[in-house]
Tab-separated table of C-alpha atoms and ligand atoms in Angstrom:
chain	number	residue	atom	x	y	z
A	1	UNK	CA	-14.114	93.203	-114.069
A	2	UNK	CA	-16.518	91.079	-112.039
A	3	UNK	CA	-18.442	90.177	-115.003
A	4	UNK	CA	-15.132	89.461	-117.272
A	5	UNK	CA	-13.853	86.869	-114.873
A	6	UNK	CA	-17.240	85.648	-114.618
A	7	UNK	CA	-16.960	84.573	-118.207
A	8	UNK	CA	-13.771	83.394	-118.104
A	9	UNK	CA	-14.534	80.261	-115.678
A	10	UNK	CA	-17.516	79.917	-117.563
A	11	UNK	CA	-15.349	79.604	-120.807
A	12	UNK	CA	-13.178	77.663	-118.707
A	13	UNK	CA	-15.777	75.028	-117.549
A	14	UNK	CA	-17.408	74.793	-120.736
A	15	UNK	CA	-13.943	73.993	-122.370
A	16	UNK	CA	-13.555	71.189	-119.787
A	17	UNK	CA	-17.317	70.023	-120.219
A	18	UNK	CA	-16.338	69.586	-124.224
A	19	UNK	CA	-12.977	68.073	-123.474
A	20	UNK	CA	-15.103	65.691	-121.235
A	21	UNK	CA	-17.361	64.537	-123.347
A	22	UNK	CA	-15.015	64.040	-126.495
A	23	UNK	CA	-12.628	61.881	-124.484
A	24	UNK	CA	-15.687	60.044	-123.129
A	25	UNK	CA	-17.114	59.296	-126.425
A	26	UNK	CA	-13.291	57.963	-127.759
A	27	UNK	CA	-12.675	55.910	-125.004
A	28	UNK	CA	-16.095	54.190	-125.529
A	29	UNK	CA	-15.055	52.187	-128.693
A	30	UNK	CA	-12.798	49.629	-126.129
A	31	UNK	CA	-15.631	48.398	-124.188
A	32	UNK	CA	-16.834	44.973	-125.254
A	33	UNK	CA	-20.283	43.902	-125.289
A	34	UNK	CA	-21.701	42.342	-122.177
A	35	UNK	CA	-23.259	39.028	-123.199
A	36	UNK	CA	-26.706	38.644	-122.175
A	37	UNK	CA	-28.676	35.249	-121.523
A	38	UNK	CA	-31.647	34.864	-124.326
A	39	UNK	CA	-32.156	31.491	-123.850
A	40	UNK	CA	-35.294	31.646	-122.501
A	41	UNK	CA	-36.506	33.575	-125.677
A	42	UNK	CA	-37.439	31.803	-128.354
A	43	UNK	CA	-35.279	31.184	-131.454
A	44	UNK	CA	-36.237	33.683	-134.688
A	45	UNK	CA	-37.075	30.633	-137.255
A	46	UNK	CA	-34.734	29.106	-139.742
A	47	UNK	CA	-33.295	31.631	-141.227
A	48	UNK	CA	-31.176	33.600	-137.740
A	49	UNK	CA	-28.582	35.333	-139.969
A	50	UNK	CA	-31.593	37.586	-141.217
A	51	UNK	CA	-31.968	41.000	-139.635
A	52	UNK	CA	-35.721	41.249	-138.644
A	53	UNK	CA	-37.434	44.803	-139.367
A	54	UNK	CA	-40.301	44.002	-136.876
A	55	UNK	CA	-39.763	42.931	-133.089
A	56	UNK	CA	-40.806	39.330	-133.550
A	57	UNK	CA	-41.229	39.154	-129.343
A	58	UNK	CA	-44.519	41.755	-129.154
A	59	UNK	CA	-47.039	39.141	-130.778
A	60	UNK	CA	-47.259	36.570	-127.424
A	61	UNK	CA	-48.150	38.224	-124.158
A	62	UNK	CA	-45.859	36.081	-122.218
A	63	UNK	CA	-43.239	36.179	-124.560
A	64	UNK	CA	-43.410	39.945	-124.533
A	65	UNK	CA	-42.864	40.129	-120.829
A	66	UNK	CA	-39.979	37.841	-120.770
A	67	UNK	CA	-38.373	39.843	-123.638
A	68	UNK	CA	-38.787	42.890	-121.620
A	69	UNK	CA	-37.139	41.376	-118.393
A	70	UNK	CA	-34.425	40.306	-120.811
A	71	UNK	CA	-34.250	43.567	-122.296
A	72	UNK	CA	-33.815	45.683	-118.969
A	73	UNK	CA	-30.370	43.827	-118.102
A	74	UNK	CA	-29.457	43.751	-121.396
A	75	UNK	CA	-29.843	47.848	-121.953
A	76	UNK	CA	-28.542	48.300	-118.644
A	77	UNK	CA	-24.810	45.939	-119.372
A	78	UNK	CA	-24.473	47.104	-122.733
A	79	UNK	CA	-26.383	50.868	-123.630
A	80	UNK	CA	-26.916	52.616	-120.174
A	81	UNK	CA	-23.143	53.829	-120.091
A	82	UNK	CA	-24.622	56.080	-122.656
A	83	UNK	CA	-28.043	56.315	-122.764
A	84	UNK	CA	-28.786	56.314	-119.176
A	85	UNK	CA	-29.714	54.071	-116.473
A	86	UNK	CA	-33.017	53.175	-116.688
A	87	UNK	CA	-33.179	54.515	-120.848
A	88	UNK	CA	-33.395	58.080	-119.051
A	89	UNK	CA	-31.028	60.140	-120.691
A	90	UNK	CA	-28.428	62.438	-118.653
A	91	UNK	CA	-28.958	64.947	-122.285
A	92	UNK	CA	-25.581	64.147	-124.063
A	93	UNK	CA	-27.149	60.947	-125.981
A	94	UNK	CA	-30.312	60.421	-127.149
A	95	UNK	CA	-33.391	59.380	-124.722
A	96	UNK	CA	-34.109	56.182	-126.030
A	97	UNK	CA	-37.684	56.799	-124.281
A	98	UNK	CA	-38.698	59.213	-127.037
A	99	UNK	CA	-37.886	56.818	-130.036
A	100	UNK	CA	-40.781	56.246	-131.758
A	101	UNK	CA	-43.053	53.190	-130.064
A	102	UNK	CA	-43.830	49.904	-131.270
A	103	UNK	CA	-43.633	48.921	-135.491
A	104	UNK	CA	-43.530	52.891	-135.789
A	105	UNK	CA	-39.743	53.077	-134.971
A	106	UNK	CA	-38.582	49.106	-134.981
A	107	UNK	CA	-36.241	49.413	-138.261
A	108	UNK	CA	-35.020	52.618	-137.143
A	109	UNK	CA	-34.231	51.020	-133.552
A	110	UNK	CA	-32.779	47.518	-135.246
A	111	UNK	CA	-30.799	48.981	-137.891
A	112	UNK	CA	-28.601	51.565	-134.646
A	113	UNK	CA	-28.266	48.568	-132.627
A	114	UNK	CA	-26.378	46.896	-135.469
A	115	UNK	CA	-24.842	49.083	-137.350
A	116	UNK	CA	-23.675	51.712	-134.272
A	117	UNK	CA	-23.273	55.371	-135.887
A	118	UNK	CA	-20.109	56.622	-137.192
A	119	UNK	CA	-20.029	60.204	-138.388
A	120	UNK	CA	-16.606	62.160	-140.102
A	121	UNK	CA	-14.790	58.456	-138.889
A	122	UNK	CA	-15.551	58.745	-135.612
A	123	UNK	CA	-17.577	56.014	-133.860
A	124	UNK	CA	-20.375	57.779	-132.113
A	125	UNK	CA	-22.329	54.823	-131.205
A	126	UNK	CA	-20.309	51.095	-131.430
A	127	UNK	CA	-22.262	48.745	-133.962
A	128	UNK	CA	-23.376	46.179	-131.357
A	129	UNK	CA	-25.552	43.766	-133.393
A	130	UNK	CA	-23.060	41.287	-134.477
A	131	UNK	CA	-21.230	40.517	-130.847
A	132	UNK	CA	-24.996	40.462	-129.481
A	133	UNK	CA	-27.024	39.108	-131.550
A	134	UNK	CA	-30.466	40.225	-133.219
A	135	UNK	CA	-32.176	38.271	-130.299
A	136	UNK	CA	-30.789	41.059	-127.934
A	137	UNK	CA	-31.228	43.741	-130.120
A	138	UNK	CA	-35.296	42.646	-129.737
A	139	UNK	CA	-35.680	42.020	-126.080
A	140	UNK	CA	-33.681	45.705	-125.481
A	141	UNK	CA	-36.848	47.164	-128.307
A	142	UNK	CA	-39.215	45.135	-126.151
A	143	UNK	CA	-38.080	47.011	-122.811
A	144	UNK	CA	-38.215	50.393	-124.434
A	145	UNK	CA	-41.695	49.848	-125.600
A	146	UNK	CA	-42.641	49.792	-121.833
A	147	UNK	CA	-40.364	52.886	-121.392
A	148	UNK	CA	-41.887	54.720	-124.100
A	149	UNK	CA	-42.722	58.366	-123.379
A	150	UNK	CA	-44.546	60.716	-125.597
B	1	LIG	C1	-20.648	54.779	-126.646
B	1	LIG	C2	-21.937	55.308	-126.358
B	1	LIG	C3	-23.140	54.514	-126.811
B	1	LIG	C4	-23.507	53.226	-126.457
B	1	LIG	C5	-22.761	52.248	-125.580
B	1	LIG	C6	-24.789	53.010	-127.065
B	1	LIG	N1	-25.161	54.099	-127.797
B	1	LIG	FE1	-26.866	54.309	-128.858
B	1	LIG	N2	-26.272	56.144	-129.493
B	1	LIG	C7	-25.127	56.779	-129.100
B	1	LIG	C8	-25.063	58.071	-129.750
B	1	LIG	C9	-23.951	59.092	-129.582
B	1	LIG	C10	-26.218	58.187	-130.535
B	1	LIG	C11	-26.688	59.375	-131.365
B	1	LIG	C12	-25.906	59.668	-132.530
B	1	LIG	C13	-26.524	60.828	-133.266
B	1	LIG	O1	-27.525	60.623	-133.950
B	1	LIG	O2	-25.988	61.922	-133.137
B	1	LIG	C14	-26.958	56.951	-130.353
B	1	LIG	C15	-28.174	56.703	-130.957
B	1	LIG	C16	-28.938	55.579	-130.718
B	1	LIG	C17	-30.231	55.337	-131.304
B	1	LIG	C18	-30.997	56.299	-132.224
B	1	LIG	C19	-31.675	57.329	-131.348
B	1	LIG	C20	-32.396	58.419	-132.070
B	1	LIG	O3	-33.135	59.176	-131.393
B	1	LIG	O4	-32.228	58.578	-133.264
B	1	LIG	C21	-30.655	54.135	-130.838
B	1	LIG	C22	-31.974	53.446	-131.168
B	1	LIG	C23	-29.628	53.630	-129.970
B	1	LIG	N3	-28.599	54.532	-129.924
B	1	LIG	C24	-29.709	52.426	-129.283
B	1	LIG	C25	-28.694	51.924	-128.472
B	1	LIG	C26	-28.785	50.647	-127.806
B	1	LIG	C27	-29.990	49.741	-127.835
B	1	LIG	C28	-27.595	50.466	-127.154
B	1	LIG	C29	-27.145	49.285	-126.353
B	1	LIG	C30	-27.276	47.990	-126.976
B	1	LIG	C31	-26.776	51.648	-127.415
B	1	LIG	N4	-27.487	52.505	-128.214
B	1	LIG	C32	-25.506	51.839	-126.918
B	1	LIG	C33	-24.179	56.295	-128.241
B	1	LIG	C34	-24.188	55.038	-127.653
């Protein structure tokens, strides 16, 4: 008996954990993007419209460090809703802190933060590259870099 209704409030609170997390993931879609400030990054050359598939910002020391600082407010107005404050992971979405460092995982990085991740129709991750801007998308990769855990 003990052990029965035991399993029921576990059944119960998993049901609720599930319902949670669904609901969570729907409402998500609504949010808009929080514009960031990139203006003291430098401009990606003549041709803008082109989606990158290296982080153009890791080349210049100083550069780098002003991407990062860029990066943190950036991650933490428009992807630690999900991902966690800090890019530490609560365990429903990916740690970002495990993607693959550096050139290593840049196109796989670049190519989520534009496109977002839809899977059976459902938005699972909102594409956020066009409302942010590639610019963004490279200061946030520049951040994670110095988050990067093995
Ligand atoms: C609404 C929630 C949500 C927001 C906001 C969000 N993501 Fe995601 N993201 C997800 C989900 C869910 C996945 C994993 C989907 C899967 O593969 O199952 C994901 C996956 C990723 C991945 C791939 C991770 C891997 O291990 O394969 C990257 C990179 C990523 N997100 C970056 C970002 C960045 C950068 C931002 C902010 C600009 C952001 N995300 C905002 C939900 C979100």
């Amino acid at each position: 008996m003990f052990y029965r209704a035991k399993g029921l409030v576990l059944l119960a609170s998993f049901a609720v954990a599930t319902g949670a997390v669904a609901s969570h993931l729907g409402a998500q879609e609504d949010i808009p993007a929080q514009p960031v400030d990139t203006s003291a990054l430098p401009d990606l050359g003549p041709d803008q419209e082109r989606w990158l598939t290296r982080n153009p910002y890791r080349a210049d020391p100083a550069t780098y460090a002003k991407a990062q600082q860029v990066g943190q407010e950036a991650f933490a107005k428009n992807c630690s809703r999900c991902h966690g404050p800090n890019a530490v992971s609560a365990g429903i979405f990916p740690d970002l802190r495990y993607l693959d460092p550096r050139e290593a995982g840049d196109v796989w990085f670049i190519s989520r933060f534009h496109h977002g991740l839809k899977r059976d129709g459902k938005v699972l991750m909102p594409p956020l590259g066009e409302a942010l801007g590639q610019k963004t998308g490279w200061a946030i990769r520049s951040w994670l870099d110095a988050r990067h855990e093995k």
